[in-house]
Amino acid sequence: MTTSTGAHVDELREWARGDLTLEAATELLIRGGFADRGWPWIQYDELARRPWVDFTSIPERIGAKSGGEQRFLRLIASLGADVPVIVGDEVTGLDREHVQPVLAAIAHAAGMSTPGRTIEQDADGFSRVAATTAIYTWPALVEGGE
């Protein structure tokens, strides 16, 4: 998977920060190599002086991509902007390169990509704070990644 790098990527991550689904979708674009300037869904806010992603425009602008890339991008659009997709149709045909980050993005969007805490009830009905593990984490980035 080709990963976008540099200040542009840092600015996109900062733009998405604070909204788990937006963070997940943005990270998928970055890790998939679809976040560089020049992609039609990457916009620039002159007033804020930073890039942002128009996730709603992705499905109508992916015609020249392979079937797997189209599925990957439609899933990203759905995470980033609630663009309706049929998940069963989209995950069919994804290759390993795309499945792993999609799983990590879903875990991230659900707030379960890092260890944390939860409230559990024991057999006697008493509540306690319990440690949780990450359900699925982002795959390590390879050479040239962030």
Short mmCIF file of C-alpha atoms in Angstrom, two decimals:
data_model
loop_
_atom_site.label_atom_id
_atom_site.label_comp_id
_atom_site.label_asym_id
_atom_site.label_seq_id
_atom_site.Cartn_x
_atom_site.Cartn_y
_atom_site.Cartn_z
CA MET A 1 0.00 0.00 0.00
CA THR A 2 1.42 3.41 -0.94
CA THR A 3 1.28 5.80 1.99
CA SER A 4 1.11 9.56 1.64
CA THR A 5 3.68 11.47 3.69
CA GLY A 6 4.70 14.95 4.79
CA ALA A 7 3.20 18.14 6.16
CA HIS A 8 0.10 17.74 3.96
CA VAL A 9 -0.71 14.43 5.67
CA ASP A 10 -0.12 15.96 9.10
CA GLU A 11 -2.53 18.76 8.21
CA LEU A 12 -5.19 16.27 7.10
CA ARG A 13 -4.82 14.31 10.33
CA GLU A 14 -5.12 17.54 12.31
CA TRP A 15 -8.24 18.51 10.34
CA ALA A 16 -9.88 15.16 11.22
CA ARG A 17 -8.72 15.08 14.86
CA GLY A 18 -11.47 14.73 17.43
CA ASP A 19 -14.00 12.81 15.33
CA LEU A 20 -13.20 9.09 15.42
CA THR A 21 -14.98 8.21 12.17
CA LEU A 22 -13.41 11.16 10.37
CA GLU A 23 -10.00 10.20 11.76
CA ALA A 24 -10.50 6.60 10.61
CA ALA A 25 -11.60 7.58 7.09
CA THR A 26 -8.79 10.10 6.73
CA GLU A 27 -6.21 7.59 7.93
CA LEU A 28 -7.52 5.05 5.39
CA LEU A 29 -7.11 7.60 2.60
CA ILE A 30 -3.59 8.36 3.76
CA ARG A 31 -2.56 4.73 4.14
CA GLY A 32 -4.15 3.84 0.82
CA GLY A 33 -2.21 6.53 -1.03
CA PHE A 34 -5.35 8.47 -1.91
CA ALA A 35 -4.73 11.59 0.18
CA ASP A 36 -2.15 13.42 -1.89
CA ARG A 37 -2.88 16.80 -3.41
CA GLY A 38 -4.37 16.30 -6.83
CA TRP A 39 -6.99 13.71 -5.91
CA PRO A 40 -10.33 15.37 -6.69
CA TRP A 41 -11.69 14.81 -3.16
CA ILE A 42 -8.77 16.61 -1.52
CA GLN A 43 -9.82 20.23 -1.09
CA TYR A 44 -8.06 23.26 0.36
CA ASP A 45 -9.71 25.73 2.72
CA GLU A 46 -8.11 29.09 1.94
CA LEU A 47 -9.52 30.71 5.07
CA ALA A 48 -8.29 28.00 7.47
CA ARG A 49 -5.18 27.42 5.32
CA ARG A 50 -5.39 23.67 5.42
CA PRO A 51 -6.56 20.73 3.34
CA TRP A 52 -9.75 18.82 3.99
CA VAL A 53 -11.49 15.83 2.42
CA ASP A 54 -14.79 15.96 0.52
CA PHE A 55 -15.78 12.36 1.26
CA THR A 56 -19.19 12.75 -0.40
CA SER A 57 -17.53 13.30 -3.78
CA ILE A 58 -15.47 10.11 -3.71
CA PRO A 59 -18.01 7.63 -5.17
CA GLU A 60 -18.64 9.73 -8.27
CA ARG A 61 -14.91 10.21 -8.95
CA ILE A 62 -13.50 6.67 -8.80
CA GLY A 63 -14.47 5.27 -12.19
CA ALA A 64 -10.90 4.73 -13.42
CA LYS A 65 -9.82 2.75 -10.33
CA SER A 66 -9.70 -1.03 -10.07
CA GLY A 67 -12.67 -2.85 -8.53
CA GLY A 68 -10.82 -3.37 -5.24
CA GLU A 69 -9.76 0.26 -5.07
CA GLN A 70 -13.33 1.38 -5.79
CA ARG A 71 -14.64 -0.80 -2.96
CA PHE A 72 -11.96 0.53 -0.62
CA LEU A 73 -12.77 4.15 -1.52
CA ARG A 74 -16.53 3.66 -1.16
CA LEU A 75 -15.97 2.25 2.35
CA ILE A 76 -13.83 5.29 3.15
CA ALA A 77 -16.57 7.61 1.87
CA SER A 78 -19.10 5.84 4.03
CA LEU A 79 -16.96 6.21 7.16
CA GLY A 80 -16.08 9.83 6.41
CA ALA A 81 -19.47 11.17 5.36
CA ASP A 82 -22.14 8.52 5.90
CA VAL A 83 -22.26 7.80 2.16
CA PRO A 84 -24.58 4.76 1.94
CA VAL A 85 -22.93 1.50 0.91
CA ILE A 86 -23.86 -2.16 1.10
CA VAL A 87 -21.03 -3.41 3.27
CA GLY A 88 -21.42 -7.02 2.09
CA ASP A 89 -20.89 -5.93 -1.50
CA GLU A 90 -17.94 -3.69 -0.67
CA VAL A 91 -15.89 -6.11 1.46
CA THR A 92 -16.21 -8.86 -1.13
CA GLY A 93 -13.18 -8.62 -3.35
CA LEU A 94 -11.02 -6.49 -1.06
CA ASP A 95 -7.49 -7.82 -0.96
CA ARG A 96 -5.44 -8.29 2.22
CA GLU A 97 -3.70 -4.98 1.60
CA HIS A 98 -7.06 -3.20 1.98
CA VAL A 99 -8.81 -5.47 4.49
CA GLN A 100 -6.29 -4.95 7.28
CA PRO A 101 -6.54 -1.14 7.38
CA VAL A 102 -10.34 -1.31 6.96
CA LEU A 103 -10.55 -3.53 10.05
CA ALA A 104 -8.32 -1.12 11.94
CA ALA A 105 -10.44 1.84 10.80
CA ILE A 106 -13.63 0.19 12.04
CA ALA A 107 -12.00 -0.51 15.41
CA HIS A 108 -10.73 3.10 15.53
CA ALA A 109 -14.13 4.55 14.64
CA ALA A 110 -15.65 2.48 17.47
CA GLY A 111 -13.01 3.75 19.90
CA MET A 112 -11.43 0.31 20.25
CA SER A 113 -8.09 0.59 18.47
CA THR A 114 -6.13 1.34 21.65
CA PRO A 115 -6.20 -0.15 25.15
CA GLY A 116 -8.69 1.49 27.46
CA ARG A 117 -11.11 0.96 30.31
CA THR A 118 -14.71 -0.07 30.65
CA ILE A 119 -17.22 -0.62 33.43
CA GLU A 120 -18.04 -4.27 34.08
CA GLN A 121 -20.42 -5.93 36.49
CA ASP A 122 -19.23 -8.92 38.45
CA ALA A 123 -21.36 -11.95 39.34
CA ASP A 124 -22.65 -10.19 42.48
CA GLY A 125 -23.83 -7.17 40.47
CA PHE A 126 -21.06 -4.84 41.61
CA SER A 127 -19.55 -2.50 39.04
CA ARG A 128 -15.83 -2.14 38.59
CA VAL A 129 -13.44 -0.51 36.16
CA ALA A 130 -11.69 -3.07 33.99
CA ALA A 131 -8.87 -2.72 31.50
CA THR A 132 -9.59 -3.51 27.86
CA THR A 133 -7.27 -4.39 25.03
CA ALA A 134 -7.38 -3.00 21.52
CA ILE A 135 -9.70 -5.04 19.31
CA TYR A 136 -7.62 -4.35 16.19
CA THR A 137 -4.79 -1.90 15.64
CA TRP A 138 -3.49 -0.08 12.61
CA PRO A 139 -0.97 -2.21 10.69
CA ALA A 140 2.60 -0.96 11.00
CA LEU A 141 3.61 1.42 8.27
CA VAL A 142 6.45 0.34 6.05
CA GLU A 143 9.39 2.33 4.75
CA GLY A 144 8.39 5.79 3.60
CA GLY A 145 5.29 5.83 5.83
CA GLU A 146 4.34 8.14 8.66
#
